[in-house]
Each structure stands twice: as C-alpha cells, then as structure tokens.
PDB file of C-alpha atoms in Angstrom:
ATOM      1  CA  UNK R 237     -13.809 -10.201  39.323  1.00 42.00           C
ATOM      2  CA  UNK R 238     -12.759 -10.309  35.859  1.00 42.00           C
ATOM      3  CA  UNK R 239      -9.443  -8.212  34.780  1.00 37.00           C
ATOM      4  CA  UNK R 240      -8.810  -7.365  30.937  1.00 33.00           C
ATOM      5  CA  UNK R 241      -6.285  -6.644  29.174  1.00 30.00           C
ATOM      6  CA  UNK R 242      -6.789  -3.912  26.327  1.00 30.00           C
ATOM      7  CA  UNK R 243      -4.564  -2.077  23.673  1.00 31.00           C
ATOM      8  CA  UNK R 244      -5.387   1.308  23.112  1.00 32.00           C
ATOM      9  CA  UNK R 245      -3.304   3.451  20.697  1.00 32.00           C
ATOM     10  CA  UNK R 246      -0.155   1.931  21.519  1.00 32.00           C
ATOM     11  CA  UNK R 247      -0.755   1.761  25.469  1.00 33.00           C
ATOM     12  CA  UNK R 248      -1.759  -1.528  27.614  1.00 31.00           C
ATOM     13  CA  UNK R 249      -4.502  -0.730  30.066  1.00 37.00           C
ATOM     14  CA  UNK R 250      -5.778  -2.804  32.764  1.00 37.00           C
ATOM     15  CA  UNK R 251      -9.561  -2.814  33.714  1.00 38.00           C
ATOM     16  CA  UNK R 252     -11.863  -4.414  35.795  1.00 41.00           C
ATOM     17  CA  UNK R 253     -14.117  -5.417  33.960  1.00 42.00           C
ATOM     18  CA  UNK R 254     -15.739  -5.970  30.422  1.00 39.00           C
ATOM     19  CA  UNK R 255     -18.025  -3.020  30.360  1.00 40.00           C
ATOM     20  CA  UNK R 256     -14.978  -0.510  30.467  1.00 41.00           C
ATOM     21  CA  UNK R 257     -13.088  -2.528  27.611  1.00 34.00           C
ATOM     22  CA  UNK R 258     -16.361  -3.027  25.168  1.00 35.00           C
ATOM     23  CA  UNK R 259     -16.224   0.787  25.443  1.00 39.00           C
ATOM     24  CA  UNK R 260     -13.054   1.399  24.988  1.00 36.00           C
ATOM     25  CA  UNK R 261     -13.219  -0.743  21.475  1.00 33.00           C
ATOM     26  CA  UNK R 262     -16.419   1.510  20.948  1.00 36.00           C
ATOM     27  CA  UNK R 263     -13.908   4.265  21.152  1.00 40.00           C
ATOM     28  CA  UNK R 264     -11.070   3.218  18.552  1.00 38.00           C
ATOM     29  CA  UNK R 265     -13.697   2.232  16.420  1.00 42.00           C
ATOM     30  CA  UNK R 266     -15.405   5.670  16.314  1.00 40.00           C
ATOM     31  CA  UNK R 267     -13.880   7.240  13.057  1.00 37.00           C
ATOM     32  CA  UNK R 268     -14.305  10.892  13.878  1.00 37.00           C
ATOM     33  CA  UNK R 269     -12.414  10.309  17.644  1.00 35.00           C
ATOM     34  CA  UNK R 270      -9.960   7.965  16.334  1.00 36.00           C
ATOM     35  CA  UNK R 271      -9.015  10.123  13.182  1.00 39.00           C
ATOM     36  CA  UNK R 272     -11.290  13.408  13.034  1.00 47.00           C
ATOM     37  CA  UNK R 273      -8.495  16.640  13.182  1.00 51.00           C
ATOM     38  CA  UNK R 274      -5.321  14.357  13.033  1.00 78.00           C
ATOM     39  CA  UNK R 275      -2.498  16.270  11.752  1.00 83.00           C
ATOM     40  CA  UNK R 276       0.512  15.228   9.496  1.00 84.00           C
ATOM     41  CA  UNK R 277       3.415  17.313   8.604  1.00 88.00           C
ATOM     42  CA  UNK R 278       1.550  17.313   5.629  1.00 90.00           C
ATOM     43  CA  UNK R 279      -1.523  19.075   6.685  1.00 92.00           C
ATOM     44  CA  UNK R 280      -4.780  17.864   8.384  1.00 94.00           C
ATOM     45  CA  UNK R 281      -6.063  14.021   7.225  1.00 95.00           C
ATOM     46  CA  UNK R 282      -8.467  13.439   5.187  1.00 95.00           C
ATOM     47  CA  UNK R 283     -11.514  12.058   6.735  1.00 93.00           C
ATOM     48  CA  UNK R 284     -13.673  12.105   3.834  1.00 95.00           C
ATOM     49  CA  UNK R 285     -12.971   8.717   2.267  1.00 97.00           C
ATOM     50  CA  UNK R 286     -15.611   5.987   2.898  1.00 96.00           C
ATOM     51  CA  UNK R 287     -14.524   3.030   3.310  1.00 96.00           C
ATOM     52  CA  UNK R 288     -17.251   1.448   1.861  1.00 96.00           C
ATOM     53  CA  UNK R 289     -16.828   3.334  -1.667  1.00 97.00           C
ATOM     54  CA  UNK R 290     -13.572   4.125  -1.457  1.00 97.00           C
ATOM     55  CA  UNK R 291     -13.186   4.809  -5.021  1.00 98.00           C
ATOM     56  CA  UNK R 292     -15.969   7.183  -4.971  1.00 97.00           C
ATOM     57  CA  UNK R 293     -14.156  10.362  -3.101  1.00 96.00           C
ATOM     58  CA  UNK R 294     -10.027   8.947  -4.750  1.00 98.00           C
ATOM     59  CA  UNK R 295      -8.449   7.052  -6.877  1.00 98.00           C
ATOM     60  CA  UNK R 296      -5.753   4.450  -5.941  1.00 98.00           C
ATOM     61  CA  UNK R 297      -2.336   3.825  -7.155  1.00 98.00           C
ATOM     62  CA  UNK R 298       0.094   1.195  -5.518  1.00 98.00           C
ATOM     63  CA  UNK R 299       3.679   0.535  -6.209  1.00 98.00           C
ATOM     64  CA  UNK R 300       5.253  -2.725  -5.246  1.00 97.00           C
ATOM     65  CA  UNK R 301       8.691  -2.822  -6.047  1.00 97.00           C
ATOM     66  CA  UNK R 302      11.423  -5.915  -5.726  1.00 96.00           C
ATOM     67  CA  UNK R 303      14.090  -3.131  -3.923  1.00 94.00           C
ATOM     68  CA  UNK R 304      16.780  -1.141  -4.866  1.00 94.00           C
ATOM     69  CA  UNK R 305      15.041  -0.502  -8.737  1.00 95.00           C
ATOM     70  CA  UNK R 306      14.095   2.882  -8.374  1.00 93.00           C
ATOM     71  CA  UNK R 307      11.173   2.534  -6.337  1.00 94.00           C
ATOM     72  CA  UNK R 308      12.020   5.860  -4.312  1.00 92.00           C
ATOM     73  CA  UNK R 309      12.640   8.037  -7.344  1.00 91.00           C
ATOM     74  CA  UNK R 310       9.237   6.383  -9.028  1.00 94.00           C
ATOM     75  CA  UNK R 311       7.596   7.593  -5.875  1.00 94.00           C
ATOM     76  CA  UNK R 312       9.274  10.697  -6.262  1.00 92.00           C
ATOM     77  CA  UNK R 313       7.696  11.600  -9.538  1.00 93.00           C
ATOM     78  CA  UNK R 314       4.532  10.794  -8.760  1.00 95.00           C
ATOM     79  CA  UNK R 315       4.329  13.091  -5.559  1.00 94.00           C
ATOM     80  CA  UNK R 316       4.971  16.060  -7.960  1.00 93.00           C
ATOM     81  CA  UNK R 317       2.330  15.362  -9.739  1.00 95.00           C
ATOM     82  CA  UNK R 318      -0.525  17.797  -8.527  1.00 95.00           C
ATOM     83  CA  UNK R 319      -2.839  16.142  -6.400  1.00 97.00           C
ATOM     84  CA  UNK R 320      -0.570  12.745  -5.533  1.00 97.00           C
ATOM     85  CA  UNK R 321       0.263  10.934  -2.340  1.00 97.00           C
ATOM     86  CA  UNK R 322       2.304   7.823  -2.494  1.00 97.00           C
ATOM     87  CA  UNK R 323       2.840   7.297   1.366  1.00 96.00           C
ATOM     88  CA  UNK R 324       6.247   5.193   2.026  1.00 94.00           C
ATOM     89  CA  UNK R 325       6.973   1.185   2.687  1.00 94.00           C
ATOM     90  CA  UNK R 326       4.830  -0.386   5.006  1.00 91.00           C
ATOM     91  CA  UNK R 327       7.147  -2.987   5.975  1.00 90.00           C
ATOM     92  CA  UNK R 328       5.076  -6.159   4.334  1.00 89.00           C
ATOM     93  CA  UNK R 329       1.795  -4.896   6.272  1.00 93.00           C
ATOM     94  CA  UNK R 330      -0.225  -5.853   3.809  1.00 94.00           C
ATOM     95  CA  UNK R 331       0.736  -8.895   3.737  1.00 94.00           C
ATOM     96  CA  UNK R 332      -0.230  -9.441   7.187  1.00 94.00           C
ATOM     97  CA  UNK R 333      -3.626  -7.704   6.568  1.00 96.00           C
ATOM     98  CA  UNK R 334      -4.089  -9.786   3.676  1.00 96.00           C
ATOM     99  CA  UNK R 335      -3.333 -13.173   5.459  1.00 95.00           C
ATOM    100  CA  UNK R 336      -5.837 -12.213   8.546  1.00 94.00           C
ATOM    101  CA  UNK R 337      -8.590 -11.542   5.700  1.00 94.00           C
ATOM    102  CA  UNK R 338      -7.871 -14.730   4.164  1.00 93.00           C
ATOM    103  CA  UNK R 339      -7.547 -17.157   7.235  1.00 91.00           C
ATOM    104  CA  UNK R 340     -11.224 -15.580   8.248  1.00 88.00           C
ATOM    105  CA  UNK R 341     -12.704 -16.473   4.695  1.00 85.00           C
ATOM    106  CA  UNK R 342     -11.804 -20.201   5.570  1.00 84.00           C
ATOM    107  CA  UNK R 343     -14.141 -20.552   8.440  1.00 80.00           C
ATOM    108  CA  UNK R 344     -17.066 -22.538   7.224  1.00 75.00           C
ATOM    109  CA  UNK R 345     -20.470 -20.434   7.415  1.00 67.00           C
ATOM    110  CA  UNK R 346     -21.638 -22.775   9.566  1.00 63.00           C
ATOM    111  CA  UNK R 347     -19.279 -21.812  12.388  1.00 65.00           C
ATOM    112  CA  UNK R 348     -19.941 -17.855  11.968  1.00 64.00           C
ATOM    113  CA  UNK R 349     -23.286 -18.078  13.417  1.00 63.00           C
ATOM    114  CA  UNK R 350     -22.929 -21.170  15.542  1.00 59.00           C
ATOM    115  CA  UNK R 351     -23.116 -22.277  19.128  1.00 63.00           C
ATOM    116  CA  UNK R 352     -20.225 -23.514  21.447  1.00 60.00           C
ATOM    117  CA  UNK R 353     -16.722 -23.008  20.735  1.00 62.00           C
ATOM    118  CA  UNK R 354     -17.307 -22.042  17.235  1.00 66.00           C
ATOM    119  CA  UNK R 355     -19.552 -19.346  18.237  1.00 73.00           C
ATOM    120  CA  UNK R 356     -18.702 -16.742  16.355  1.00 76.00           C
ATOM    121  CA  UNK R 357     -20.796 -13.456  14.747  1.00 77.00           C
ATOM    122  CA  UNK R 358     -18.459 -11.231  12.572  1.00 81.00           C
ATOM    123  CA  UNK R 359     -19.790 -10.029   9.150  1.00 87.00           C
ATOM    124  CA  UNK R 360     -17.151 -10.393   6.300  1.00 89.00           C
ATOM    125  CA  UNK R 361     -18.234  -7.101   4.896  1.00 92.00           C
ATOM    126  CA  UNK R 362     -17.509  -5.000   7.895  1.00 93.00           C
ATOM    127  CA  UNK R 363     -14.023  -6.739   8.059  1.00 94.00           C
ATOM    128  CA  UNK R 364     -13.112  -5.499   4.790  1.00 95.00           C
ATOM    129  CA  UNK R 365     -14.280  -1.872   5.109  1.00 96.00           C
ATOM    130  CA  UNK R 366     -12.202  -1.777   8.468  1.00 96.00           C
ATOM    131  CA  UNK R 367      -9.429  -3.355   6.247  1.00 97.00           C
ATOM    132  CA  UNK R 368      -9.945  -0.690   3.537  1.00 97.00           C
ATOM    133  CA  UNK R 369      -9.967   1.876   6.102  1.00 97.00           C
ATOM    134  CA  UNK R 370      -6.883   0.414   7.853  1.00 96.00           C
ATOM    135  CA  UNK R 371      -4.598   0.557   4.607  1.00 97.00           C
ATOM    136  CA  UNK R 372      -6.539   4.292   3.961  1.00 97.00           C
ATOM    137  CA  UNK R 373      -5.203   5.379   7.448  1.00 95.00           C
ATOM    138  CA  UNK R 374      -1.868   4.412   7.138  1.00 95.00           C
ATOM    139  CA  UNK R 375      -1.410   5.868   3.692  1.00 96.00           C
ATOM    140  CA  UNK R 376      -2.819   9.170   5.515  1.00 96.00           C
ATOM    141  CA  UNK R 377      -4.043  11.424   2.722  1.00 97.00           C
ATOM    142  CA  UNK R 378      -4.386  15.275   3.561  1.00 96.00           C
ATOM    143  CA  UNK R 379      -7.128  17.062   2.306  1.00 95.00           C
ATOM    144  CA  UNK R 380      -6.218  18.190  -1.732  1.00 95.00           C
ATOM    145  CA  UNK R 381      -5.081  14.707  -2.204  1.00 97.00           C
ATOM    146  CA  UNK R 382      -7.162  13.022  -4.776  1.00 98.00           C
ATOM    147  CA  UNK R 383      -5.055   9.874  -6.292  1.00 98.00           C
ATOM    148  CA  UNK R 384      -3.353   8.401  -3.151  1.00 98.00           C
ATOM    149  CA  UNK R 385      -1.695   4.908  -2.403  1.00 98.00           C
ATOM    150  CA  UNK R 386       1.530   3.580  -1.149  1.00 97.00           C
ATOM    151  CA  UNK R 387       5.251   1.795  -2.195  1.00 96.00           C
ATOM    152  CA  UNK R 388       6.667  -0.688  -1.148  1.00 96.00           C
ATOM    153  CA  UNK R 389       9.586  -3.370  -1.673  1.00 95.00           C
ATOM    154  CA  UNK R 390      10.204  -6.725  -1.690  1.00 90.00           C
ATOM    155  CA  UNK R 391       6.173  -7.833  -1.373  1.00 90.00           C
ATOM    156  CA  UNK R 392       5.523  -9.098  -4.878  1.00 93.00           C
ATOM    157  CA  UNK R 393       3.161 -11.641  -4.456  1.00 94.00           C
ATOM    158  CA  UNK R 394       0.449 -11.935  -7.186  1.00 96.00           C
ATOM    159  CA  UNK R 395      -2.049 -12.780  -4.831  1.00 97.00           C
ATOM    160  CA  UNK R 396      -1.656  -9.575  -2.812  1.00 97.00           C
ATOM    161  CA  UNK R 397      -2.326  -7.895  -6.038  1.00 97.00           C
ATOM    162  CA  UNK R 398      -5.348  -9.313  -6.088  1.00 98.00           C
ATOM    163  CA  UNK R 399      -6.558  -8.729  -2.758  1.00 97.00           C
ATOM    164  CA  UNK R 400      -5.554  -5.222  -3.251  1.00 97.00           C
ATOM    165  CA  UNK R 401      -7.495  -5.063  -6.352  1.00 98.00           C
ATOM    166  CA  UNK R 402     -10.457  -7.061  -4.133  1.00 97.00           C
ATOM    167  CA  UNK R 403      -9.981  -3.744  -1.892  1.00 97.00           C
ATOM    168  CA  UNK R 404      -9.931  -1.020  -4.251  1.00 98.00           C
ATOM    169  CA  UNK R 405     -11.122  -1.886  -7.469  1.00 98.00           C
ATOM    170  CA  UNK R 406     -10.167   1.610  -8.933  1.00 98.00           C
ATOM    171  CA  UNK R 407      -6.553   1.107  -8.388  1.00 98.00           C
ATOM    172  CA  UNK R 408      -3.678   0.596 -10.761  1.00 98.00           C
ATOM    173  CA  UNK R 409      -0.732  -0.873  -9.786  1.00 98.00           C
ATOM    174  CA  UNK R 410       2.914  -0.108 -11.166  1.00 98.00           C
ATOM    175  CA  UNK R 411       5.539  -2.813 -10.642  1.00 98.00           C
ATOM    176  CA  UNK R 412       8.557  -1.996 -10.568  1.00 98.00           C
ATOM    177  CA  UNK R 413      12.195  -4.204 -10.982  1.00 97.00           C
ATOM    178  CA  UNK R 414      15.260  -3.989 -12.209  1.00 96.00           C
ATOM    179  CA  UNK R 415      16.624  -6.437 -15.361  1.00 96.00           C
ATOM    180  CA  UNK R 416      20.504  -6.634 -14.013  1.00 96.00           C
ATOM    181  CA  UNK R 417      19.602  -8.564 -11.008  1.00 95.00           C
ATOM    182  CA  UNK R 418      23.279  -9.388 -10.751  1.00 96.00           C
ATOM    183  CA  UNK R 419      23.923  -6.171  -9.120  1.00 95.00           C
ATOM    184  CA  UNK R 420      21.286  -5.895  -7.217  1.00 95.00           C
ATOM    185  CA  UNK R 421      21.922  -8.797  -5.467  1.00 94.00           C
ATOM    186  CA  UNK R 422      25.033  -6.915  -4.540  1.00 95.00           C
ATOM    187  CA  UNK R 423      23.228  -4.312  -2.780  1.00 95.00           C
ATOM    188  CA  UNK R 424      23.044  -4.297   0.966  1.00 94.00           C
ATOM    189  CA  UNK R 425      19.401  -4.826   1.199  1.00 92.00           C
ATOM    190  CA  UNK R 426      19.659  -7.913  -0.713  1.00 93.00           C
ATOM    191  CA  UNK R 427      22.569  -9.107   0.693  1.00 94.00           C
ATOM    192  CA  UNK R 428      21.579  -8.878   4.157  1.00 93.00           C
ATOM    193  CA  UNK R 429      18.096 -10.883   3.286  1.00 91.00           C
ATOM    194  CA  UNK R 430      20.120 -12.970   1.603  1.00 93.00           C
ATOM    195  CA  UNK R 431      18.238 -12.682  -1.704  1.00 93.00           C
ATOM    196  CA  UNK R 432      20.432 -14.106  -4.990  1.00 96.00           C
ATOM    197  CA  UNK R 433      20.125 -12.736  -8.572  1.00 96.00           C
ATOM    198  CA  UNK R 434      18.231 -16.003  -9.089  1.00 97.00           C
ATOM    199  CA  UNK R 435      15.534 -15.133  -6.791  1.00 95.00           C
ATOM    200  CA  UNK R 436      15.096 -12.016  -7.682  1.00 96.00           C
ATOM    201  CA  UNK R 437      15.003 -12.945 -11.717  1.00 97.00           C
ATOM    202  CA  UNK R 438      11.757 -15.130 -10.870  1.00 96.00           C
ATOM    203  CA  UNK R 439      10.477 -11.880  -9.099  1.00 96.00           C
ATOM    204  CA  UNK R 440      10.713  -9.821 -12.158  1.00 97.00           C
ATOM    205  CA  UNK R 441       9.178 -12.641 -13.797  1.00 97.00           C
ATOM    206  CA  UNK R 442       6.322 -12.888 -11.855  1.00 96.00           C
ATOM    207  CA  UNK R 443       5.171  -9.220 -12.158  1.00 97.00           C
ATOM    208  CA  UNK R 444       6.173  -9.739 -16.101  1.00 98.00           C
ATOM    209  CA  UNK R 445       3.546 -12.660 -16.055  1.00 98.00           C
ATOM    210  CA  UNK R 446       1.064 -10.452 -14.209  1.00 98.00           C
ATOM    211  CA  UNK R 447       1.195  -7.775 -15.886  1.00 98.00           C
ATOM    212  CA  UNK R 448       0.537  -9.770 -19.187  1.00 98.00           C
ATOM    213  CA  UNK R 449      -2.815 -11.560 -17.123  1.00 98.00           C
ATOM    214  CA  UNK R 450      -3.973  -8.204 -16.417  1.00 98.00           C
ATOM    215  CA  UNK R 451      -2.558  -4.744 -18.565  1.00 98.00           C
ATOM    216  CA  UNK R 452      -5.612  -2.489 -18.086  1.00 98.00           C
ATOM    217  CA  UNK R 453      -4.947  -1.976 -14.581  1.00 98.00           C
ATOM    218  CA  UNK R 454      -1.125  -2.904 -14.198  1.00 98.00           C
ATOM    219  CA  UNK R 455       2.124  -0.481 -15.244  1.00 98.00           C
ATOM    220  CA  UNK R 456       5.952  -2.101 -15.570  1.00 98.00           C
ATOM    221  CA  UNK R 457       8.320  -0.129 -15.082  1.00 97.00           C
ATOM    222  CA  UNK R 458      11.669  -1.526 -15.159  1.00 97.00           C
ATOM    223  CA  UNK R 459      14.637   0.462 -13.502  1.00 95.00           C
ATOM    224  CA  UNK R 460      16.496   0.658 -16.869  1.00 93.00           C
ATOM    225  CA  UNK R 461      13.242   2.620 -18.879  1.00 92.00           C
ATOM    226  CA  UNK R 462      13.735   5.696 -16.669  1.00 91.00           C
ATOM    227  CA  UNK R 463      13.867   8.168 -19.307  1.00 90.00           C
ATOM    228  CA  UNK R 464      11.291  10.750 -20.132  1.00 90.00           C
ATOM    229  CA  UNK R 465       9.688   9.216 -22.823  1.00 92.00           C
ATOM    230  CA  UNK R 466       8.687   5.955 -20.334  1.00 94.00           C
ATOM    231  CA  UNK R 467       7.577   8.702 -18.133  1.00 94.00           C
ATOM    232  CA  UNK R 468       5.447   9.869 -20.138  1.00 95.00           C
ATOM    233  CA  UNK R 469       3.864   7.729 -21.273  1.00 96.00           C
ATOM    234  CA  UNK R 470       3.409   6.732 -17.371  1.00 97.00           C
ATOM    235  CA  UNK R 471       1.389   9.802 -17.151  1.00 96.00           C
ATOM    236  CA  UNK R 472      -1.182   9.379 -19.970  1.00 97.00           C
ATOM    237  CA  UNK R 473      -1.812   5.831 -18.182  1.00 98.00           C
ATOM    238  CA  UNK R 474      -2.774   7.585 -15.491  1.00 98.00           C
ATOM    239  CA  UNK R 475      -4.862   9.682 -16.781  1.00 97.00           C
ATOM    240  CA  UNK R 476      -2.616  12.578 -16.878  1.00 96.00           C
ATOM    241  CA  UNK R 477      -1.623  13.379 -20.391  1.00 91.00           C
ATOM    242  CA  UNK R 478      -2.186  16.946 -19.209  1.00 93.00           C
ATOM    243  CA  UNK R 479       1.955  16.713 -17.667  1.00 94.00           C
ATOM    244  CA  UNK R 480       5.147  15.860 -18.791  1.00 92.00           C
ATOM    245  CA  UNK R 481       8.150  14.895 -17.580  1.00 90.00           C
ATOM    246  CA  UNK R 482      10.121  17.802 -16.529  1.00 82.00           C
ATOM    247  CA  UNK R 483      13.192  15.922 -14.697  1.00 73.00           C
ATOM    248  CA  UNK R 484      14.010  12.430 -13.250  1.00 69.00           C
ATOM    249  CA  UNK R 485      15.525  12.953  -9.784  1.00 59.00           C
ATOM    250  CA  UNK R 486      17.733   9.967  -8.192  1.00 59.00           C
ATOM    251  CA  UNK R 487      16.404   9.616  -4.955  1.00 56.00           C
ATOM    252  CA  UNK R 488      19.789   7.647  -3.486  1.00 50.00           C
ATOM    253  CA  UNK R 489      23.470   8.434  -3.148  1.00 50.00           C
ATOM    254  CA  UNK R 490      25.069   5.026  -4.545  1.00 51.00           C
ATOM    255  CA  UNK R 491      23.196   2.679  -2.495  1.00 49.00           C
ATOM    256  CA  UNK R 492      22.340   4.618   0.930  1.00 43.00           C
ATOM    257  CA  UNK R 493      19.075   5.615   2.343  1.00 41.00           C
ATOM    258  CA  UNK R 494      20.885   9.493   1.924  1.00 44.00           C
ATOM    259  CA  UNK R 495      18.969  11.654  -0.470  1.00 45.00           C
ATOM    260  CA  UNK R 496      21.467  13.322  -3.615  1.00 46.00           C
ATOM    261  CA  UNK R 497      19.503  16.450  -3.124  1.00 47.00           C
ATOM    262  CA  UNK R 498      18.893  16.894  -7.014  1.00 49.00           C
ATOM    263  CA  UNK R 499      15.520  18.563  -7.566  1.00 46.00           C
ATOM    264  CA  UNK R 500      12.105  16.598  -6.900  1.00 46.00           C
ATOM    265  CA  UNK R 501      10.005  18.825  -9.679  1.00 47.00           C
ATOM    266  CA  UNK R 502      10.140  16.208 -12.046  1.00 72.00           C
ATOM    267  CA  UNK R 503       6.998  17.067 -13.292  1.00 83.00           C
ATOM    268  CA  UNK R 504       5.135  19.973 -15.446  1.00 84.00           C
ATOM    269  CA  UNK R 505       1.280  19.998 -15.633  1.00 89.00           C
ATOM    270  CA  UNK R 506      -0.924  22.440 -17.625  1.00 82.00           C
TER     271      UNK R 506
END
C-alpha cells in the first residue's frame, strides 16, 4: 500500500493512500475554506479580490526598498492614508515565487502535454492566478482596503519588477534608497550581510535606471527628499491630490527595530 506524505497548513500528515491526499489538495485549494472568515488584528480578510482581475476590485502599490532608507516610515505614511494597506517585508518571497514561475516557463511545450517522464499537464494561466492570489493572501487586505501591496528591503532586482508588473498590471511601484550609502553600510543590517557602500551605490543605481525605463508606473523616493513637499507630490502620483502631508513620523530609534513613538497621522485627506 502506498503511504503519502502531505503538508497541510503548516502540519505533516501521513495517509494511506492517494485518494485522501488528492482531497486534501482539493481542500487548500478551495478559496472560501482556505480563506473565507479569516481574521487579522485588522479585521476580517478580504475575500473579494479575483485573482484573475485583480485590478478590477484594488489597486496595487509595492515598495522595494535597499534597507535602512526609510522604508518603514514610507510605509508609515501610506497606511494613514484612508483606504491603504502596505503589509510588511516578506523576507525575499517574491523572489522565490518569481523564480518557481520562471523555471516553469522554461519547459518546452512539448513536455507539458507529453508522455513518459516529461508527462506533465499544468496550465501556465492557473499558475499565475494561484501566484497572484498567493502574494494577495499574504499581503491580507481587510475589507475597506482598496489600494493594498507590500514593502520590502534589500530585493531590488529589475526583473522582479517586472514580474510584479506581469502580476498586477495596475500597480505602481515606489523605490526607495538612500544617497549616503557610506553610512548605511554602517548599519547593522548591512553589516551583518556584509553589504559595502559600493554595493549598495549600484543598487540605487539600478532603481535610478529603472525608474528612467519606466516613470508612468515607478516613484523614487530617496531617504534624503523626506520633506512634505516630496510627499506631496507622492500623493497626487497616486492619485490622491485630495491629502496632504500632515507630519513625517520616524519609524526607528537610531538604528533599532524600536518604534520613537512620534505620531503615525502623517496624513490629512478632504
């Protein structure tokens, strides 16, 4: 008799047989039981959002960051603006979402459908809606949340842009870097990944160069234009020249994960 092996939310189970795993997969791929009710600190989760059209029930706005250049206080602001969820860093996920799409693209046709140890029988599109909803799940919107996305630092790779863009072609992207690289090399994060001023120069450069390929959809924002004016004029990018800038909060005593607790209503909407 045949014994599987299956991962269920976090939890190995061991069957007997294939039946009880095929449903079982059935079962975390069923969008109302694997997400229908789930609650957040935040409030119940959106549920609403189809993958398929993503952009046609929210809009999408990602920050990618190189690290300690404000990322947290950018994130900050944009959570008071009415109707925002940035969710926080997903730890390079992305990335490995990103890779798994693209290894699968390299498999000739041929293959998908054929016999033998190539057999194989996935559809590309249904891999990237499960993909879409993936990144849409771990963001975890709550219901009132109509322009959502994430942060995150270090992962500033033009060709994640791109997939991301690939993913939700709605979004706009801010990046987000600091010009005295010098000292943030100094910073602990950088020090312990062992990341020089030199390194992280070509990183600025890079989203510099992006941005420059594509400015409709892309927003720099270096760490040393945090003033209200740059903020403001963040907002009427986004399509909210409705708000201003009310205050900038620092997110970050010196260089510790330890909020200053200065006020977070940075923002003041009509």
């Amino acid at each position: 008799m045949a014994c599987f092996l299956v991962v269920a939310s976090g939890v190995w189970k061991q069957t007997d047989g294939g039946q009880e795993m095929a449903q079982e997969i059935v079962r975390l791929g069923d969008r109302e039981t694997f997400t229908e009710g789930r609650n957040t600190s935040r409030g119940q989760v959106r549920t609403d959002i189809d993958p398929k059209q993503p952009c046609k029930h929210a809009r999408f706005v990602f920050v990618h960051a190189t690290g300690r250049s404000g990322s947290t206080t950018l994130r900050g602001f944009l959570n008071s603006i009415p109707g925002y969820w940035i969710s926080g860093e997903n730890w390079g996920a992305s990335i490995g979402l990103m890779g798994f799409f693209k290894r699968l693209k390299t498999i000739p046709q041929n293959m998908i459908h054929g016999k033998g140890v190539f057999e194989n029988h996935f559809d590309y599109a249904v891999i990237r809606n499960n993909i879409r909803k993936t990144i849409i799940d771990v963001i975890s919107p709550t219901w009132g949340d109509e322009v959502i996305g994430y942060k995150e630092v270090k992962n500033t790779d033009p060709e994640l842009f791109q997939f991301l863009k690939g993913m939700f072609p709605c979004m706009k992207l801010i990046l987000n870097y600091r010009l005295d690289v010098e000292e943030q090399a100094k910073t602990p994060m950088h020090r312990q990944s062992h990341h020089t001023a030199e390194g992280l120069a070509k990183k600025n450069q890079q989203m510099i160069d992006f941005h420059a390929k594509h400015p409709q959809w892309t927003y720099l924002m270096p760490l040393q234009d945090f003033n209200a004016a740059k903020f403001d004029a963040l907002l009427s990018w986004l399509g909210e020249s409705h708000c201003r800038t009310g205050s900038i909060p620092h997110s970050h005593q010196k260089d510790s994960y330890v909020s200053d607790s200065r006020s977070w209503n940075s923002t003041v909407c009509m």
